[in-house]
CSV table of C-alpha atoms in Angstrom, one decimal:
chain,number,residue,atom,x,y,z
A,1,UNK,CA,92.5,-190.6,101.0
A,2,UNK,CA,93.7,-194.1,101.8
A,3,UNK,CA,96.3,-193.9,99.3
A,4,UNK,CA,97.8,-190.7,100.6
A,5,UNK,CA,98.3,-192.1,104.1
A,6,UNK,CA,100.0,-194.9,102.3
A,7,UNK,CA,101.8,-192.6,100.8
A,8,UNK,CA,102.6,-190.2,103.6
A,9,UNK,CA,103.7,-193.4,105.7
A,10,UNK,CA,106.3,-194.9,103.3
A,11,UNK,CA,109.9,-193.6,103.8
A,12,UNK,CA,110.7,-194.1,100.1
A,13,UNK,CA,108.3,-191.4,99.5
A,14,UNK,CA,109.3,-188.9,101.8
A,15,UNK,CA,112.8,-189.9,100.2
A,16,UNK,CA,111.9,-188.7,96.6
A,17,UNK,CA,109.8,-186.2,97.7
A,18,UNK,CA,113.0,-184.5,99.4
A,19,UNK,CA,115.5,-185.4,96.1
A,20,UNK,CA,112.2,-184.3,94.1
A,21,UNK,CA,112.1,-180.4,96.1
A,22,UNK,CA,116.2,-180.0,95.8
A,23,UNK,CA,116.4,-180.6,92.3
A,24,UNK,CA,113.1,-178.5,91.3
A,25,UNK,CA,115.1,-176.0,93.4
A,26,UNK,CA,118.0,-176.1,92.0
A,27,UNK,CA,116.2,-176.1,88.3
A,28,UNK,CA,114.6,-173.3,89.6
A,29,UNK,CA,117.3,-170.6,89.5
A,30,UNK,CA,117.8,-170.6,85.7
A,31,UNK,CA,114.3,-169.4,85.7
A,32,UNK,CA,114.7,-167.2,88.3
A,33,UNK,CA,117.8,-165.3,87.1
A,34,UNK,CA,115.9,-164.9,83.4
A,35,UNK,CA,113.2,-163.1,85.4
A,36,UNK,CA,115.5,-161.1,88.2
A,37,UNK,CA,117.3,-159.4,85.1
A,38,UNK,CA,114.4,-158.6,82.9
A,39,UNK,CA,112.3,-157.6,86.1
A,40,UNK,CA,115.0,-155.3,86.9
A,41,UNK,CA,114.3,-152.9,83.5
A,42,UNK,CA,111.1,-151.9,84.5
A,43,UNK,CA,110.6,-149.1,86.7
A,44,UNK,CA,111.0,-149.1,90.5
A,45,UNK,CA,106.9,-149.2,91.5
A,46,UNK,CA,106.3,-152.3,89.0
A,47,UNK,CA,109.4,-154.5,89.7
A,48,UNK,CA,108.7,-156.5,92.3
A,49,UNK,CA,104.8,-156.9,91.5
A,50,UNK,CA,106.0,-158.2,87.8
A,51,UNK,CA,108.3,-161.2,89.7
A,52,UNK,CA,105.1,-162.3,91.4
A,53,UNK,CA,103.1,-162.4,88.5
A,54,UNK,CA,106.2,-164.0,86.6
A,55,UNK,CA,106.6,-166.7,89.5
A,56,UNK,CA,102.7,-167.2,89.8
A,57,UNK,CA,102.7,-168.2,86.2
A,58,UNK,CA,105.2,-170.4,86.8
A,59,UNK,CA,103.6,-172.3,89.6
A,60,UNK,CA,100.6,-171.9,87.3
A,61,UNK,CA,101.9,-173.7,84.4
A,62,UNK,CA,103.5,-176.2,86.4
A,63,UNK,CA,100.4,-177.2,88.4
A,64,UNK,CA,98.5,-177.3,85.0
A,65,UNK,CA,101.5,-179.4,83.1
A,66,UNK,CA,101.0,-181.8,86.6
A,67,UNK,CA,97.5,-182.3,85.6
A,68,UNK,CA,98.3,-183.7,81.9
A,69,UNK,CA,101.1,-186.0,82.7
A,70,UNK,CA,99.7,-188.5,80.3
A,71,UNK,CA,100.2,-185.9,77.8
A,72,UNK,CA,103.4,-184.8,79.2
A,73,UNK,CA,105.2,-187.9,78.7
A,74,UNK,CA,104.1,-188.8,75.0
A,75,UNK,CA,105.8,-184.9,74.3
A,76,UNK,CA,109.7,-187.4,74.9
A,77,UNK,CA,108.3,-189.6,71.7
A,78,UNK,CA,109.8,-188.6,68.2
A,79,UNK,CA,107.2,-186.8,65.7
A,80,UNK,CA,109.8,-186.7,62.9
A,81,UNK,CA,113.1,-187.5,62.1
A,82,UNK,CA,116.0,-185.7,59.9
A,83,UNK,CA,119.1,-187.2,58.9
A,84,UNK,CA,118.1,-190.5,60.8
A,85,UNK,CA,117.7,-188.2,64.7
A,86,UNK,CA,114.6,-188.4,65.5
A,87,UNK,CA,112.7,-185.1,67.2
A,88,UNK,CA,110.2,-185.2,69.7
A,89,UNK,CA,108.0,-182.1,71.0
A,90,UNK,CA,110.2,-181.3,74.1
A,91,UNK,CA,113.4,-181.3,71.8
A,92,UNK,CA,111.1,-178.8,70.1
A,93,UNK,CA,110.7,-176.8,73.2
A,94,UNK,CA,113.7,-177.0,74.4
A,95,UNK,CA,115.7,-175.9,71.2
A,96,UNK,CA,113.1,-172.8,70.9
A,97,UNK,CA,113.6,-172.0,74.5
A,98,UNK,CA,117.6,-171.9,74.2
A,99,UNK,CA,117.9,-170.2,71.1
A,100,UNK,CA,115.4,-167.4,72.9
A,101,UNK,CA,117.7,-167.2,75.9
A,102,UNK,CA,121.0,-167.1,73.9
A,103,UNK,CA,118.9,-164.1,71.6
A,104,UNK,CA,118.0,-162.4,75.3
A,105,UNK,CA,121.2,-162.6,76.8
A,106,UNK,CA,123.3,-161.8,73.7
A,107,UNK,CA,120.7,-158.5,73.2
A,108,UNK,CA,121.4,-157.5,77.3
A,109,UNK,CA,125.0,-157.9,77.0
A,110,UNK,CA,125.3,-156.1,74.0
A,111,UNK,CA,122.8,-153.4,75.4
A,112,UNK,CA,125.6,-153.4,78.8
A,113,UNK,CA,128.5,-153.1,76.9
A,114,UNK,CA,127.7,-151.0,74.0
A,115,UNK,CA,124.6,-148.7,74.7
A,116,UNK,CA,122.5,-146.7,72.0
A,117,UNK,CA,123.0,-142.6,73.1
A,118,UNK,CA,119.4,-142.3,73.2
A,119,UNK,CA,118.9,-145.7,75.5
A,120,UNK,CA,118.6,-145.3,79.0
A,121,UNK,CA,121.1,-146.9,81.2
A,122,UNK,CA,120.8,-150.4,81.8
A,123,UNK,CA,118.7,-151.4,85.6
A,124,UNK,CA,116.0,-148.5,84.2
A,125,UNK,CA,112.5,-149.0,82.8
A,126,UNK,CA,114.1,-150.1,78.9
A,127,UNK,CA,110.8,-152.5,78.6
A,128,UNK,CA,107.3,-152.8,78.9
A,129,UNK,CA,105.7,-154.5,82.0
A,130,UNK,CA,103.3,-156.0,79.2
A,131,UNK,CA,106.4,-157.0,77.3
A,132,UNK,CA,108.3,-158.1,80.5
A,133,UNK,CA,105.4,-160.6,81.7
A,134,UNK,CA,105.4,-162.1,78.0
A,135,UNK,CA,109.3,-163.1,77.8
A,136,UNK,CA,108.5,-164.2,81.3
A,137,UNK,CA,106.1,-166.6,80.3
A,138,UNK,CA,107.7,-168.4,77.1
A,139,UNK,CA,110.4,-169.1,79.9
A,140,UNK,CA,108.2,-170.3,82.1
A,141,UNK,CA,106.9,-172.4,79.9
A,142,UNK,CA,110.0,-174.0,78.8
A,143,UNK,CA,111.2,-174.1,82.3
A,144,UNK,CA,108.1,-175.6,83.5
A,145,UNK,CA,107.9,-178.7,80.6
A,146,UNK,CA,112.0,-179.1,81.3
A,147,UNK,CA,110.7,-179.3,85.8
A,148,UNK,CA,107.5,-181.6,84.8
A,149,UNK,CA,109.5,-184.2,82.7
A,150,UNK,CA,112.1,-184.6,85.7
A,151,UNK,CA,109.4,-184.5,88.2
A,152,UNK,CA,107.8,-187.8,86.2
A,153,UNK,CA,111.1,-189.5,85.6
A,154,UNK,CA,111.8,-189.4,89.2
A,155,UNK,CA,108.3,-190.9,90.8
A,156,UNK,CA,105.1,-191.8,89.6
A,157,UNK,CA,103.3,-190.0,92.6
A,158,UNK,CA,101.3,-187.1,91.6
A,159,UNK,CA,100.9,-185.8,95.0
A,160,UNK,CA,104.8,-185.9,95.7
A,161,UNK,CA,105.4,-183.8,92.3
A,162,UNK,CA,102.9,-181.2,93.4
A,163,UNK,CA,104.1,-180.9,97.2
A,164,UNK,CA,107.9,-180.1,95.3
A,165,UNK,CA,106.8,-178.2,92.6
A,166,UNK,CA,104.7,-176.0,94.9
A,167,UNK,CA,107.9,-176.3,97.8
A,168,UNK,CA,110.6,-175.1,94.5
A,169,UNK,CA,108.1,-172.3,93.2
A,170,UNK,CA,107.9,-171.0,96.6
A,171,UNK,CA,111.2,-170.8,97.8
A,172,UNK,CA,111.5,-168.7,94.6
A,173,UNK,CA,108.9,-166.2,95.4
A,174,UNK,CA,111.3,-166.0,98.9
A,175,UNK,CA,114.0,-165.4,96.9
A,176,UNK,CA,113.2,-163.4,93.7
A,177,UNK,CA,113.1,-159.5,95.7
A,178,UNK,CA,116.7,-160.2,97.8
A,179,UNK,CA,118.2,-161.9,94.5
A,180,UNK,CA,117.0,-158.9,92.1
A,181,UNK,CA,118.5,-156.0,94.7
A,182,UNK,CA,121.8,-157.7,94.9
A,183,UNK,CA,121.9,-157.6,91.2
A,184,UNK,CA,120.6,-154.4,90.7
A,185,UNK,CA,123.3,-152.8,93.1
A,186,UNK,CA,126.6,-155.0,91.6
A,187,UNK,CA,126.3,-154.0,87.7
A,188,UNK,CA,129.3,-157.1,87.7
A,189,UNK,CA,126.5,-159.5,88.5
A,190,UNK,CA,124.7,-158.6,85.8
A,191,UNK,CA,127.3,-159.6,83.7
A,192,UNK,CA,127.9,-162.8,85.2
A,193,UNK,CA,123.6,-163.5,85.5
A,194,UNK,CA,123.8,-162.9,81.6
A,195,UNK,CA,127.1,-165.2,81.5
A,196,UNK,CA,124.9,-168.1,83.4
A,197,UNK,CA,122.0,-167.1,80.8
A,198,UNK,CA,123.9,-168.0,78.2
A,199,UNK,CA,125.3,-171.3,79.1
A,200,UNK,CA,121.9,-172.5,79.9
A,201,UNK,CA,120.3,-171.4,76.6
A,202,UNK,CA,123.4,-173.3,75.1
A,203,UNK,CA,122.7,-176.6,77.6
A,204,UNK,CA,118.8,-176.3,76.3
A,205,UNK,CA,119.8,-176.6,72.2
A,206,UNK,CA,122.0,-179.2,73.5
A,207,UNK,CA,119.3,-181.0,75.1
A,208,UNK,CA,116.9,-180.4,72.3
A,209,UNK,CA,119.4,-182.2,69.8
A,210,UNK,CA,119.9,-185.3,72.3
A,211,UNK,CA,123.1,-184.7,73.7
A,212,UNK,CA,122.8,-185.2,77.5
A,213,UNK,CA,124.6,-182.2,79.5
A,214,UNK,CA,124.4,-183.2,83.6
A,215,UNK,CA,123.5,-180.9,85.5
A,216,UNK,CA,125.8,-181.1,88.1
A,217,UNK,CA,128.6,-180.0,85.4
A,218,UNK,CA,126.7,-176.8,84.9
A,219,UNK,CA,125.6,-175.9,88.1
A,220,UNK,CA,128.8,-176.9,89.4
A,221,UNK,CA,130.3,-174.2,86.8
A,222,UNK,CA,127.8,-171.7,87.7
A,223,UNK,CA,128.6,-171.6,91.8
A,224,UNK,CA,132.5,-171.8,91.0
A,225,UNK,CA,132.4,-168.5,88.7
A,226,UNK,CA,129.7,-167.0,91.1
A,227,UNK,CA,132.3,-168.0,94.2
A,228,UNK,CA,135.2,-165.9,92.2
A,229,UNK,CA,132.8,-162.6,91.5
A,230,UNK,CA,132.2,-163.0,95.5
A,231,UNK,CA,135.9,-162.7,96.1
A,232,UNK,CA,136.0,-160.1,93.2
A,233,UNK,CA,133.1,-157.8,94.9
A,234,UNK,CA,135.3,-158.3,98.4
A,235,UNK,CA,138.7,-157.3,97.2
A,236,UNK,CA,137.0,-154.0,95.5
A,237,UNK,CA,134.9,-153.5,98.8
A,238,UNK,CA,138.1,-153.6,100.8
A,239,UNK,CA,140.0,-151.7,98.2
A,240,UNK,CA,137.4,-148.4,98.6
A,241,UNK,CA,137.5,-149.0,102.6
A,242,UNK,CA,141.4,-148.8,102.4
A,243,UNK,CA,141.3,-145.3,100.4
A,244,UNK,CA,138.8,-143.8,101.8
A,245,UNK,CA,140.4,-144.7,105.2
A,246,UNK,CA,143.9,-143.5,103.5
A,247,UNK,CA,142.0,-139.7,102.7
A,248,UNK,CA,140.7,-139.2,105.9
């Protein structure tokens, strides 16, 4: 108890603990996109209960990773080597992870743009909730190792990685319902989500064979094209205002 008033009384702390909550924030959204989108192809009644149960998992798995931090950093060491590059189990992970989101993602977009007769449109129940909370959880999984690993690089305070994780994870609970109706009424979002999916999946493999990608480039990427669909949606809202405007 001693230590956490220690702790709670040292400005460096309460520095990385705020760094600590953006960034778990920010890593957040590549999770939370994965599980807008799939939530959004299950039926009306079992949406928004399958992002809780997707979102609890990942606090779960988070909080439980937390826990084994010993074990979590050995994961970084090598366990075997080809052609001289040496891979450890996060590469692993991480190369699993990506070539599962660019599978997903490529599977969606194909499903958007080119759809079976017999398929039901896109936004409607195409997949099992069973199913759903599965893809969910490798995800999670892969998102919560990718969070841990940054949380122990950045301070060697248990209590400040839990107060983050638990801050990130529930800032995306917030934001999982508003985020999953806006892209379930612009079907141009979807697109773009899918777009981001992509990209990440592609930043994971490229993780996974040791080249670094910053973040910042990504992210950076990700609000710049999401800025220019924003303008996008507003010219075509103003278009239909102007027309229907013009018919009456």
């Amino acid at each position: 108890m001693d230590s956490l008033f220690q702790l709670a009384a040292d400005p460096t702390a309460w520095a990385a603990l705020a760094t600590l909550v953006v960034m778990e924030v920010v890593l957040g959204i590549d999770n939370l996109i994965f599980i807008s989108i799939l939530t959004n192809k299950l039926p009306p009644e079992h949406q928004s209960r399958a992002r809780r149960i997707g979102i609890g998992l990942a606090l779960i798995l988070r909080l439980a990773l937390l826990g084994t931090v010993a074990w979590i950093v050995h994961l970084t060491e090598p366990v075997f080597e080809v052609f001289g590059k040496g891979f450890s189990w996060r590469d692993l992970i991480l190369i699993a992870g990506g070539l599962f989101l660019l599978w997903k993602a490529t599977k969606e977009i194909h499903h958007s743009v080119d759809p079976s007769p017999e398929e039901k449109p896109v936004g409607r129940a195409a997949i099992g909730f069973g199913a759903a909370i599965g893809q969910i959880l490798i995800l999670d999984l892969v998102f919560s190792i990718d969070s841990i690993i940054t949380a122990v690089g950045m301070t060697e305070h248990v209590p400040i990685m839990v107060i983050a994780v638990v801050t990130a994870v529930t800032v995306m609970l917030i934001a999982a319902d508003p985020l999953s109706r806006f892209i379930a009424a612009n079907p141009t979002v979807v697109m773009l989500a899918l777009g981001f999916l992509i990209m990440i999946g592609m930043t994971l493999l490229a993780e996974g064979f040791g080249a670094h990608v910053p973040k910042g480039y990504i992210y950076t990427a990700m609000a710049f094209s999401a800025g220019v669909e924003g303008l996008n949606m507003l010219s075509r809202r103003r278009r239909r205002a102007r027309s229907s405007t013009g018919m009456n």
